[in-house]
Structure formats: C-alpha cells, structure tokens
Amino acid sequence: MTLLRVDKLSKHYPSESGEPVQALDEVSFTLARGEVLGVVGESGCGKSTLGRALLRLIEPNGGHVLFDGVDIATVSSRALKRLRRDLQIVFQDPFGSLNPRHTVAQLIGEPLIVHRIGTPSERRTRIQELLEMVGLPADAADKRAHAFSGGQRQRIAIARALALQPRLLVADEAVSALDVSIQSQIINLLAELQARFSIALLFISHDLSVVRHVSDRIAVMYLGRIVEIGPTESLMTAACHPYTQALISAVPRLDQLAAQRIVLDGELPDPAHPPPGCAFASRCPHVMDICRTVRPDLLARRAAARTTDAHSACHLHPPL
Amino acid sequence: MQADPLLHVDGLDVRLGDVPLIRNVTLCLDEGQMLGLVGESGCGKSVTALAVMRLLAEPPMRVAAGSIRHAGRDLLSLRESELCAVRGRDIGMIFQEPMTSLNPAFRIGQQIAETLLLHERVSRSVARQRAAELLETVGFPAPDAALRRYPHQLSGGQRQRVMIAIALVCRPKVLIADEPTTALDVTVQAQILELLASLRREHRLAVLLITHDLGVVRSYCDRVAVMYSGEVVEQGRTDEVFAAPRHRYTRALMRTIPAANPPGGRLPAIAGSVPPPQQRPPGCAFAPRCDAALPRCAVEPAALVGQSHRVRCWNPAP
C-alpha cells in the first residue's frame, strides 16, 4: 500500500550570480508502508534537500508530497503540525542535533509534550520504554548528551524520533559520522525498529554499501534528479545507468582489487548552469550525441541484463 | 648488507602529559610501497603520522620513546631548521581537509611554487613551470589556467589534487597521506587513489596511507598495519592479512562491514566502544570487547609476534 507519493518535487535556491541553483529537479517516487527506500548519491546531488523537502523543513518550489492522501507540500501549518506526528527525521550529526542543555529525558520527552500526549507520569514511563528500546540504560534519562559517545547519541536521536510512533522516518546520513564498529550497531538498531513498527524509511546516505544493506529499493541521484530507481539486488547486480555502474564500481571492496574499477573523468557540472541534456554526459564513458541535447526521462526502460522492474534516465536503453 | 628502509619507525611512544597516546609503534616503508595504517577514530594513526613529520603539538605532546629514521637518518635528533629541510623536500604530507590546508588568499600557482622556492635555488619562472607540470601530472587538463585560480574556485577533488601537487613539488621519496579521500565523494576518491597508485608505480613514491576504510587498504596497499587504542595490533602483507586476519579486532572489524554481509540480515557488531587513552585496561586494550578473550588478556599486555604477518594477541585466530 502506498504511503507516500512524491510527484515532481522541485526546490531551487537563489545563487550569487542570480540564476537559480536547481537542488531538486522534478523528483518523483513512491514509498509503501513499512518499506525502506535508500537514496544514494554524492555531495550536492540533492539527497538531503529531498529529505527535508518531504517533511517540509524547507519549502519546495513545486510538486506534491502526498502522505496518506494529504499533500504535505501545500497543507496549512496547523494541519502540518498534526501530520508531523507521523513524520520524523534523524540527522547525521548527533552532536549538533541534540540540545546540550537538556537531559536525555527532556530530549526524548519533548515531542510528547509538544503533541500533548500522556500525563507526566505516563510520559516518564514512555521515556523509559524508549530508552530500553534503543539499548540505553535507564539511568541515561537524567544525563545530558555530552556524557555520551557518538553512537549513544545517535541512539538518543532515534529514541526521540520514534517517541511519537511515526509512520515515516527520514534518516539523513544517520550512521555516516560513526566509526565502523559503532556504525553496525546503529544500522542493526534502525533496521530492527523499522521492521518491528513497520515504519516507512527513507534512508539517505552517500555510502552505497550501507544503503544496499538496509534498503528494499534504491534511488540513485545525480545533480538534483533520480537517474535510476529499482529493487536493491537487481540495481546492485545489473545497474542500467552508467553513473550507477560507476558509483558501484568506485566503492573499494574487501573482495576485489582496484583493477576492474571504472574511474570517471571530469567533474560535476555547475548546478547553476546544468547542461541541456543529461547532467552526467560530461563524465559518462558511453556518451552519445543525443545525451548532450535531450534530457532523458526517468522511465521503465528495456535493459538486457535486467529481469525485474528497471527505471532509469538514460538514452542507452529504449523506453518500454 | 641490507640498505636502510626509506622510513623506519621503531618502538614509538607518544604521550600527552602522562597519558600514552600511542605505544610501541613500529612501521617500515620502502621505495614504491604503499603501507595502509588503518583504524577507527582515536586509535592513534594520525598521531603516528604527525610524530613522523615532527608536527606534534610539543608540549603537551612528546615522543617518549622510540626512533624515527628516514633513509638511516634519525629525525628525532634533528634541529627545527634541519627538520624544515626534511619536511616538504624529503617527506611530503597531505591531509583530510584540503580547503583548510590551502591559503584562500593566494593563487594555486603561488602556493605550489612557494614550496619549491623554499627548498631549492630556482628562479620564479622555473618554479612556475614546474608547478604547471605538476598540475598536469595530478590531472588538471588546463594547468596554465589552473595556476591562476584561487582555492575557492576549485572542487574538493581538485583541491586535494593541488595538495598532492604541493606535496610532490620537491620530488620527495615519501608521501604521508592522512585520510586524503575521506572528505571526498566516492567517484572522486577513486580518481585520487588511482593518482596515488600511478605516482607510486611511475615515480617509485613510497606512501603511508592513513585511513579508516578497509576497502581502500585492500584495493591499494601492499602492506597494512591495523591500529587499535594506540597500538599496532596486526601487520603484514595486505593479501595475507585480509585472507586470514588473526587478531580478534581485525576479524571483527572486517565482519562488521555491511558489504561483507548478506543484505538485510543483522550485522555482526562489536559491543561497546574504544576506551579513551586514559582509561585503557592493563592488559589487551581490546579484551573488554573481545569474544575470544582469555583470563590473561585482561591483565597482561600481549607482544607483537610473528615473522612477516605479526599479531598482538594472546588468543589469535588460527
């Protein structure tokens, strides 16, 4: 069942030169209840803008975000506040996103107070429940965030995000600042809670191996657009878009030497002056004439290697 | 008789006041080699690199024991003026954040030429020529135009290329690269690592590559030293160590990586976290998190033993 339908969501920022920078360019996808969609891409591809625009932490310039039939992008602020119970986010930096003056109980309990849920004693019980759920000791409640390590702070942030039992959670680089041995603990925790409460999860990360591990489907972004989206395994094993292929091949792996790597030439185009055709054309090893003039749409396309649903924005594969 | 290694760190101890930051670190690097120094935050890998360059904040930090030799010459006994001649000329260094390492007020060309003018008696025009050559070596398609640019006009990957050009302008034999690609995107990371690999192949550059990324080490380094809590716990040839890691920490670290696991399943996690330097246990620092710890592990520090593949563990994996 579709919980979230994003339709041509766009966001542009004014730049110094006066021309708008297109951070998000007509992005469309759906997310089902309890599904995990990984969003992967490099700096400046628009993945964080996407996460924030979905929750209307920034105002999109165009498009729709239908959550359970209600358009988050245009709903009134009063209705938005009610909706926010169902929409939560965990950020990358657990040092910046937790108020250092508040105790853990205040941090986790704040959403309950904002939404007027429970009596003080019920809230205390709920806070203890949440602490236990994320694997923190009960006596953590009275400490402040600085007493905790990065991994533990991220547990606090997760407890706070889940306090209202949201139906959609955005995790924006939620494990990226953590060391490898701590990262796996937090990935396990997120995956376990997501499955237990059937939360729809938008898992944003630059790290393809982490995204692959947690996601049912993956969307690959490049310069404000989704260039490929599909089920995790088929996308990882038979990627259609040359950018997806390069991204997968660039990840240094334990079981593969550097020899087979696709190394891209060139740099990302200036987002204030995107090229008329495909944004990846300047770095693409398979670039054709049409790529420089006609922008490919994200469509179901015929790709020989794929047996399942493949949606990519690339002229190499004819639309179905 | 065997020649001295290009860089030989032997039994190095660095302390912050009385707190040992790194203990008994021994590393060896020869011409054309790439040695990966790998570990998590706070394991002491950057302290090791700074100590080699004699760039520690002294005081409060100091080298308490051990030696650092470059081609047989003891770097610890050099005066500051002699060190200045070594840094940049014999040993180059690049850091994680290329933006803060470059001076925003000067053009790229000046910053590359500056290093050369400092170390060698050359004219400005020769220095400029050499700067352009280097920019071409590190992959700028139009080096003459790049010379005139300022750091803010470059992307992160381009800035790191400039840093590499500065580090290499005096043709050092050794390059110390401290997390050179951590701040970069993965496709740009691949470009920079390929560049380092080609410099190593073509110019016999020796590289000490400091990273937290086991995949980077596996792909690019011929030797590896794994650090945990201030000590080297395992070292050897990369293929040997990755094929059969013997220290329990190395094994756990490799298993915990998402890419090493079937998608969707639970990742094998390492419980707990790294102890801070002032709270290290008396025995093996990894013992409290180790699922194969013996009673002696908690009380008695282990020594680094073995021939080519060395491991610091009382109960190593077979």
XYZ file of C-alpha atoms in Angstrom:
638
model
C 0.000 0.000 0.000
C 1.428 3.364 -0.995
C 2.010 5.609 1.994
C 3.950 8.358 0.280
C 3.690 9.563 -3.297
C 6.190 12.214 -4.339
C 5.360 13.901 -7.603
C 7.690 16.247 -9.486
C 9.088 17.741 -6.301
C 11.401 20.660 -7.037
C 13.477 23.050 -4.981
C 15.758 25.766 -6.218
C 17.911 28.224 -4.344
C 18.949 31.679 -5.486
C 22.666 31.903 -6.205
C 25.112 34.795 -6.176
C 25.015 35.050 -9.940
C 21.249 35.466 -9.777
C 20.485 32.278 -11.603
C 18.710 29.655 -9.506
C 20.541 26.516 -8.436
C 18.282 23.551 -9.022
C 18.820 21.426 -5.898
C 15.860 19.188 -6.622
C 14.514 18.834 -10.118
C 11.109 17.164 -10.585
C 11.772 14.170 -8.365
C 9.032 11.527 -8.314
C 8.769 8.203 -6.475
C 6.530 6.257 -4.128
C 7.122 4.625 -0.789
C 4.967 1.859 0.672
C 4.084 1.326 4.323
C 6.995 -0.425 6.044
C 9.249 -0.117 3.018
C 12.881 1.047 3.084
C 13.952 3.233 0.180
C 17.645 4.040 0.070
C 18.625 7.347 -1.517
C 22.226 7.430 -2.610
C 24.352 9.993 -4.393
C 27.339 12.259 -3.941
C 27.638 15.714 -2.374
C 25.308 18.212 -3.931
C 23.088 15.649 -5.661
C 20.072 16.857 -3.690
C 19.501 13.894 -1.404
C 19.409 15.930 1.811
C 17.237 18.585 0.164
C 14.862 15.770 -0.767
C 14.639 14.513 2.821
C 13.984 17.978 4.193
C 11.512 18.972 1.466
C 9.492 15.812 2.140
C 8.928 16.871 5.742
C 8.607 20.489 4.654
C 11.551 21.530 6.777
C 12.304 23.551 3.668
C 9.609 24.874 1.345
C 9.599 23.151 -2.030
C 9.081 25.355 -5.110
C 6.929 22.875 -6.951
C 5.428 19.423 -6.935
C 3.462 17.370 -4.454
C 4.201 15.136 -1.481
C 1.112 13.038 -0.868
C 1.247 11.362 2.515
C -1.764 9.130 3.055
C -3.593 11.291 0.512
C -2.738 14.654 2.128
C -0.350 16.968 0.265
C 2.408 17.908 2.722
C 3.757 20.432 0.233
C 0.647 22.618 0.381
C -1.184 21.755 3.613
C -1.858 24.516 6.189
C 0.613 24.916 9.040
C -1.970 23.776 11.609
C -2.629 20.574 9.715
C 1.097 20.181 9.132
C 1.750 20.162 12.856
C -0.701 17.271 13.265
C 0.932 15.456 10.367
C 4.359 15.826 11.909
C 3.481 13.189 14.490
C 3.775 10.728 11.648
C 6.879 12.243 10.059
C 10.230 12.157 11.814
C 13.879 12.605 10.925
C 17.265 11.549 12.285
C 20.217 13.711 11.265
C 23.863 12.941 10.658
C 25.419 14.896 13.452
C 24.321 13.727 16.900
C 26.443 16.492 18.414
C 24.600 19.279 16.641
C 21.065 17.917 16.739
C 20.741 17.371 20.493
C 20.389 20.407 22.759
C 23.333 20.229 25.184
C 21.350 21.920 27.984
C 18.619 19.312 28.067
C 18.683 15.988 29.831
C 18.062 12.875 27.772
C 14.593 12.611 29.331
C 13.799 16.157 28.174
C 15.174 15.456 24.703
C 13.163 12.300 24.241
C 10.083 13.600 26.064
C 9.821 16.884 24.168
C 7.836 15.524 21.199
C 5.332 14.038 23.671
C 4.873 17.422 25.358
C 4.610 19.302 22.052
C 1.846 16.981 20.925
C 0.227 16.834 24.395
C 0.490 13.112 24.807
C 0.031 11.494 28.225
C 0.339 12.717 31.793
C 3.788 13.454 33.247
C 3.972 10.008 34.815
C 2.836 8.311 31.601
C 5.494 10.242 29.752
C 8.152 9.104 32.212
C 7.114 5.503 31.599
C 7.222 6.053 27.862
C 10.722 7.581 28.088
C 11.967 4.514 29.960
C 10.376 2.283 27.330
C 12.094 4.245 24.555
C 15.481 4.129 26.295
C 15.212 0.381 26.646
C 14.092 0.076 23.035
C 17.244 1.793 21.732
C 19.545 -0.044 24.113
C 20.378 2.725 26.590
C 20.466 2.167 30.353
C 17.566 3.520 32.423
C 19.847 5.950 34.280
C 20.658 7.680 30.974
C 17.446 9.702 31.384
C 18.959 12.209 33.807
C 22.235 12.783 31.953
C 22.974 15.309 29.244
C 24.021 14.447 25.711
C 27.690 15.320 26.225
C 28.035 12.369 28.594
C 27.522 10.003 25.658
C 29.617 8.798 22.755
C 28.624 9.414 19.128
C 26.906 6.045 18.791
C 24.946 6.504 22.018
C 23.889 9.999 20.994
C 22.539 8.579 17.781
C 20.521 6.129 19.904
C 19.071 9.129 21.762
C 18.191 10.795 18.445
C 16.471 7.614 17.295
C 14.522 7.315 20.560
C 13.337 10.907 20.123
C 12.329 10.300 16.514
C 10.343 7.209 17.472
C 8.650 8.682 20.556
C 5.506 9.525 18.574
C 5.413 6.248 16.667
C 5.836 7.865 13.266
C 4.826 6.126 10.064
C 7.586 7.743 8.005
C 11.147 8.183 9.163
C 13.835 10.021 7.208
C 17.369 9.013 8.192
C 19.740 11.581 6.674
C 23.292 10.167 6.810
C 22.317 8.840 10.223
C 25.281 6.467 10.512
C 27.833 8.349 8.409
C 29.668 10.081 11.248
C 30.159 6.850 13.202
C 33.149 4.537 13.277
C 32.755 1.193 11.551
C 32.337 -0.855 14.719
C 29.674 1.521 16.069
C 28.019 2.001 12.684
C 26.959 -1.637 12.533
C 25.301 -1.375 15.959
C 23.204 1.602 14.844
C 22.335 0.045 11.458
C 21.099 -3.044 13.296
C 19.036 -0.933 15.670
C 17.427 1.128 12.893
C 16.643 -1.962 10.824
C 15.185 -3.798 13.807
C 12.926 -0.916 14.884
C 11.864 -0.171 11.317
C 10.725 -3.766 10.853
C 9.142 -4.040 14.311
C 6.933 -0.981 13.840
C 6.526 -1.222 10.039
C 7.899 2.277 9.577
C 8.436 3.530 6.041
C 12.082 4.575 5.988
C 13.815 6.936 3.601
C 17.449 6.063 4.204
C 19.684 8.787 2.756
C 23.393 8.064 2.538
C 26.451 8.571 0.368
C 27.596 5.074 1.323
C 26.313 2.567 -1.179
C 27.285 -0.493 0.844
C 25.263 0.698 3.835
C 22.308 1.633 1.612
C 22.424 -1.761 -0.041
C 22.346 -3.458 3.310
C 19.222 -1.786 4.661
C 17.099 -0.926 1.596
C 14.330 -2.758 -0.235
C 14.709 -0.364 -3.144
C 17.374 2.172 -4.057
C 17.108 5.550 -5.786
C 20.334 6.950 -7.240
C 20.500 10.739 -7.501
C 22.730 12.926 -9.635
C 22.549 16.702 -9.762
C 19.034 17.042 -8.379
C 17.418 14.179 -10.247
C 16.810 10.494 -9.741
C 18.762 8.774 -12.512
C 17.850 5.214 -11.578
C 15.482 3.537 -9.148
C 14.761 -0.123 -8.588
C 14.802 -3.124 -6.260
C 18.101 -3.314 -4.356
C 19.520 -6.553 -5.656
C 18.749 -6.034 -9.325
C 20.046 -2.472 -9.176
C 23.255 -3.558 -7.483
C 23.929 -6.540 -9.706
C 22.663 -5.166 -13.041
C 22.689 -1.394 -12.901
C 21.419 0.312 -16.072
C 22.630 3.861 -15.696
C 26.375 4.414 -16.323
C 26.505 6.642 -13.246
C 25.085 3.880 -11.041
C 27.621 1.500 -12.551
C 30.491 3.902 -11.827
C 29.242 4.521 -8.299
C 29.039 0.810 -7.541
C 32.433 0.166 -9.041
C 34.097 3.064 -7.196
C 33.348 1.634 -3.743
C 36.567 -0.005 -2.507
C 35.708 -3.545 -1.511
C 37.340 -6.236 0.518
C 36.907 -8.898 -2.149
C 38.016 -7.005 -5.216
C 41.199 -5.297 -6.310
C 41.401 -1.886 -7.918
C 41.970 -3.252 -11.419
C 38.341 -3.594 -12.507
C 37.360 -0.120 -11.393
C 35.541 2.376 -13.618
C 37.294 5.681 -12.930
C 35.336 8.687 -14.146
C 36.974 11.671 -15.771
C 35.943 15.213 -15.182
C 33.906 16.962 -12.554
C 30.252 17.548 -11.780
C 28.693 20.302 -13.873
C 27.939 23.607 -12.167
C 24.419 23.208 -10.702
C 23.624 26.841 -11.568
C 24.306 26.034 -15.220
C 23.254 22.438 -15.774
C 23.872 21.196 -19.314
C 20.797 20.992 -21.589
C 20.927 17.224 -21.997
C 21.860 14.565 -19.467
C 23.708 16.031 -16.466
C 26.059 13.062 -16.460
C 27.074 13.458 -20.114
C 30.300 15.317 -19.221
C 31.639 12.298 -17.291
C 29.863 9.416 -18.982
C 32.016 6.758 -20.668
C 29.123 5.860 -23.028
C 28.046 9.353 -24.016
C 26.241 9.736 -27.374
C 25.293 12.849 -29.339
C 21.688 12.816 -28.146
C 22.854 12.882 -24.492
C 24.221 16.398 -24.886
C 20.995 17.864 -26.174
C 17.983 15.860 -24.965
C 17.396 15.238 -21.301
C 16.435 11.584 -20.684
C 13.359 10.989 -18.515
C 13.143 8.507 -15.675
C 11.147 5.735 -17.353
C 10.786 1.993 -17.409
C 13.375 1.020 -19.999
C 14.427 -2.148 -21.735
C 17.725 -3.317 -20.281
C 19.033 -6.680 -21.422
C 20.694 -7.537 -18.124
C 17.602 -6.944 -16.028
C 14.725 -9.258 -15.348
C 12.871 -7.003 -12.934
C 11.467 -3.554 -12.999
C 14.095 -1.018 -14.019
C 13.543 2.693 -14.151
C 16.437 4.735 -15.419
C 17.035 8.095 -17.044
C 19.487 7.150 -19.783
C 19.298 7.147 -23.584
C 21.288 3.905 -23.789
C 18.140 1.929 -23.091
C 14.967 2.412 -25.138
C 11.768 3.100 -23.204
C 9.459 0.108 -22.859
C 74.225 -5.736 3.943
C 70.671 -4.544 3.581
C 70.102 -0.861 2.918
C 68.189 1.196 5.457
C 64.466 1.356 4.786
C 63.228 4.663 3.435
C 61.160 5.244 6.546
C 61.581 3.267 9.734
C 59.514 3.973 12.831
C 60.703 1.824 15.701
C 59.100 1.383 19.112
C 57.490 4.825 19.023
C 55.730 6.068 22.173
C 53.901 9.390 22.152
C 52.452 10.817 25.339
C 50.099 13.663 26.117
C 51.368 14.677 29.542
C 51.482 11.292 31.254
C 48.821 9.666 29.092
C 50.227 7.360 26.425
C 48.579 8.147 23.072
C 50.475 5.576 21.037
C 52.636 2.767 22.351
C 55.474 0.856 20.775
C 54.526 1.569 17.158
C 56.877 0.020 14.617
C 56.448 0.610 10.894
C 58.660 0.146 7.882
C 58.221 1.663 4.439
C 60.337 1.089 1.319
C 60.553 2.739 -2.071
C 57.468 2.178 -4.221
C 55.477 0.672 -1.368
C 52.079 1.716 -0.107
C 51.508 0.952 3.552
C 47.981 1.293 4.897
C 47.661 2.422 8.503
C 44.079 1.611 9.373
C 41.914 2.014 12.449
C 38.955 3.846 13.976
C 38.811 7.360 15.467
C 41.258 7.833 18.296
C 43.358 4.746 17.561
C 46.470 6.892 17.129
C 47.001 6.728 13.383
C 47.114 10.498 12.868
C 49.310 10.976 15.950
C 51.725 8.491 14.392
C 51.781 10.482 11.129
C 52.276 13.807 12.911
C 55.083 12.322 15.005
C 56.892 11.170 11.862
C 56.727 14.714 10.494
C 57.683 16.078 13.937
C 54.480 18.111 13.846
C 53.130 17.089 17.259
C 51.953 19.900 19.489
C 55.032 19.780 21.730
C 54.341 20.359 24.577
C 51.934 18.953 25.778
C 52.598 16.047 23.430
C 56.010 14.465 23.226
C 57.828 11.462 21.866
C 58.633 9.453 24.991
C 60.488 6.564 23.388
C 61.473 5.031 20.082
C 63.087 6.248 16.896
C 62.055 7.598 13.505
C 64.614 7.171 10.730
C 64.437 8.447 7.189
C 66.968 6.637 4.951
C 69.056 5.930 8.023
C 68.914 9.471 9.379
C 67.434 9.941 12.851
C 64.637 12.517 12.543
C 64.190 12.805 16.312
C 67.668 14.264 16.791
C 67.300 16.983 14.148
C 67.065 20.673 14.975
C 63.993 22.603 13.811
C 65.946 24.217 10.939
C 67.102 20.794 9.743
C 63.553 19.471 10.049
C 62.268 22.232 7.813
C 64.599 20.955 5.115
C 63.207 17.424 5.512
C 59.545 18.356 5.555
C 58.289 19.028 2.087
C 61.586 18.103 0.430
C 62.193 14.529 1.600
C 58.797 13.739 3.052
C 55.584 15.267 1.738
C 52.281 15.245 3.555
C 48.627 15.676 2.650
C 45.678 15.939 4.995
C 41.989 15.160 5.037
C 40.623 18.646 4.561
C 42.216 20.275 1.526
C 40.334 23.552 1.990
C 41.859 24.362 5.362
C 45.312 23.299 4.185
C 45.329 25.793 1.331
C 45.662 29.532 1.829
C 42.467 31.128 0.485
C 44.235 34.416 -0.336
C 46.818 33.053 -2.762
C 46.584 31.613 -6.240
C 47.231 27.906 -6.715
C 50.382 28.536 -8.736
C 51.961 30.639 -5.988
C 51.221 28.024 -3.355
C 52.868 25.249 -5.345
C 55.865 27.391 -6.327
C 56.335 28.588 -2.739
C 57.376 25.123 -1.568
C 59.902 24.808 -4.366
C 61.349 28.288 -3.806
C 61.710 27.484 -0.115
C 63.739 24.339 -0.687
C 65.633 24.881 -3.935
C 67.571 27.663 -5.616
C 65.403 28.142 -8.651
C 64.037 31.185 -10.434
C 60.374 32.135 -10.222
C 59.809 31.255 -13.843
C 61.294 27.784 -13.351
C 59.164 27.310 -10.241
C 56.096 28.352 -12.182
C 56.977 25.969 -14.990
C 57.403 23.126 -12.517
C 54.066 23.994 -10.864
C 52.315 23.748 -14.228
C 53.976 20.396 -14.951
C 52.823 19.060 -11.610
C 49.257 20.224 -12.108
C 49.287 18.276 -15.321
C 50.702 15.206 -13.541
C 47.904 15.328 -10.959
C 45.283 15.567 -13.677
C 44.414 19.188 -14.468
C 43.587 19.292 -18.175
C 44.479 23.005 -18.469
C 47.339 23.522 -15.979
C 48.191 27.082 -17.009
C 44.659 28.256 -16.332
C 44.576 26.340 -13.038
C 47.730 28.122 -11.820
C 45.807 31.391 -11.731
C 42.842 30.114 -9.757
C 42.107 30.528 -6.067
C 41.235 27.573 -3.801
C 37.544 28.545 -3.517
C 37.195 28.226 -7.285
C 38.083 24.541 -7.153
C 36.062 21.477 -6.173
C 37.089 19.280 -3.245
C 38.734 16.752 -5.528
C 40.646 19.460 -7.387
C 41.856 20.944 -4.101
C 43.162 17.595 -2.987
C 44.980 17.295 -6.334
C 46.570 20.680 -5.649
C 47.624 19.467 -2.189
C 49.230 16.438 -3.794
C 50.995 18.719 -6.295
C 52.359 20.840 -3.421
C 53.453 17.738 -1.540
C 55.283 16.423 -4.597
C 56.852 19.596 -5.980
C 60.292 18.848 -4.479
C 60.102 15.204 -5.589
C 60.051 13.675 -2.116
C 60.607 9.937 -1.816
C 57.937 9.560 0.869
C 54.360 10.824 0.981
C 52.293 10.680 4.145
C 48.613 10.847 3.275
C 46.309 11.266 6.282
C 42.749 10.325 5.256
C 43.279 12.038 1.886
C 39.935 10.955 0.448
C 37.675 10.855 3.497
C 36.061 14.203 2.750
C 35.597 13.359 -0.927
C 32.853 11.631 -2.852
C 33.403 8.039 -3.759
C 33.907 8.596 -7.504
C 36.371 11.414 -6.743
C 38.031 9.220 -4.132
C 38.642 6.636 -6.846
C 40.310 9.303 -9.017
C 42.641 10.437 -6.202
C 43.571 6.898 -5.164
C 44.311 5.979 -8.786
C 46.538 9.040 -8.967
C 48.482 7.961 -5.860
C 48.783 4.445 -7.272
C 50.216 5.753 -10.550
C 52.709 8.046 -8.741
C 53.849 5.049 -6.790
C 54.232 2.943 -9.948
C 55.892 5.564 -12.116
C 57.944 7.577 -9.626
C 58.599 4.825 -7.052
C 56.956 7.053 -4.435
C 56.564 5.430 -1.010
C 53.161 6.200 0.503
C 51.988 5.899 4.084
C 48.219 5.911 3.631
C 46.236 6.587 6.781
C 42.590 5.603 6.524
C 39.624 4.187 8.381
C 38.444 2.385 5.250
C 39.414 -1.278 4.994
C 38.231 -1.397 1.384
C 40.707 1.341 0.423
C 43.538 -0.577 2.083
C 42.554 -3.819 0.391
C 42.405 -2.167 -3.013
C 45.533 -0.029 -2.957
C 48.057 -1.019 -0.269
C 50.587 -3.824 -0.432
C 51.133 -3.812 3.316
C 48.817 -2.976 6.191
C 49.115 -2.121 9.878
C 45.914 -2.229 11.932
C 45.830 0.064 14.962
C 43.575 -0.177 17.977
C 43.682 2.066 21.005
C 47.200 3.366 20.402
C 48.876 0.144 19.346
C 49.545 -1.761 16.157
C 47.639 -4.998 16.739
C 48.312 -6.681 13.426
C 50.520 -6.040 10.434
C 51.634 -7.825 7.312
C 51.062 -8.152 3.597
C 47.588 -6.933 2.680
C 46.585 -10.123 0.886
C 47.696 -12.278 3.833
C 46.041 -10.167 6.494
C 42.762 -9.893 4.595
C 42.711 -13.564 3.624
C 43.281 -14.691 7.205
C 43.115 -11.921 9.813
C 44.470 -13.247 13.095
C 43.791 -10.501 15.629
C 40.259 -10.693 17.013
C 39.762 -6.979 16.434
C 40.791 -7.141 12.768
C 38.471 -10.088 12.257
C 35.557 -8.403 13.992
C 36.124 -5.192 12.053
C 36.115 -6.974 8.707
C 32.978 -8.910 9.589
C 31.054 -5.878 10.725
C 31.245 -4.097 7.341
C 27.868 -4.134 5.530
C 29.491 -5.155 2.227
C 30.848 -8.316 3.862
C 27.354 -9.429 4.852
C 24.219 -10.612 3.089
C 21.827 -7.682 2.628
C 19.074 -7.238 5.142
C 20.481 -9.515 7.827
C 21.762 -8.480 11.208
C 25.336 -7.185 11.083
C 27.826 -8.798 13.430
C 28.505 -5.861 15.754
C 31.388 -5.255 18.139
C 29.826 -4.490 21.516
C 30.968 -1.473 23.480
C 33.348 1.209 22.264
C 37.053 2.071 22.111
C 38.416 3.041 25.565
C 39.796 6.599 25.777
C 43.604 6.757 26.272
C 43.413 7.492 29.996
C 41.100 4.515 30.635
C 42.889 1.774 28.765
C 42.777 -1.559 30.561
C 46.054 -3.025 31.865
C 46.071 -5.996 29.507
C 44.996 -6.077 25.879
C 43.015 -2.919 25.088
C 40.532 -4.915 23.037
C 39.909 -7.566 25.742
C 36.713 -5.981 27.169
C 35.077 -6.139 23.703
C 36.600 -9.431 22.593
C 34.517 -12.603 22.449
C 37.608 -14.837 22.492
C 39.336 -13.225 25.488
C 41.219 -15.467 27.917
C 41.711 -14.590 31.603
C 45.284 -13.385 30.970
C 44.094 -10.945 28.239
C 42.588 -8.690 30.885
C 45.791 -8.338 32.885
C 48.810 -8.919 30.676
C 49.615 -6.893 27.544
C 50.432 -9.036 24.517
C 53.509 -8.550 22.355
C 53.513 -8.181 18.578
C 54.844 -11.536 17.396
C 55.370 -13.330 14.108
C 57.605 -13.067 11.071
C 56.045 -11.357 8.064
C 52.498 -11.448 9.452
C 52.653 -10.104 13.002
C 49.876 -10.080 15.563
C 49.476 -8.745 19.114
C 47.083 -11.254 20.661
C 47.132 -13.963 23.353
C 44.499 -15.981 21.552
C 44.858 -15.278 17.834
C 42.549 -16.853 15.308
C 44.133 -19.872 13.614
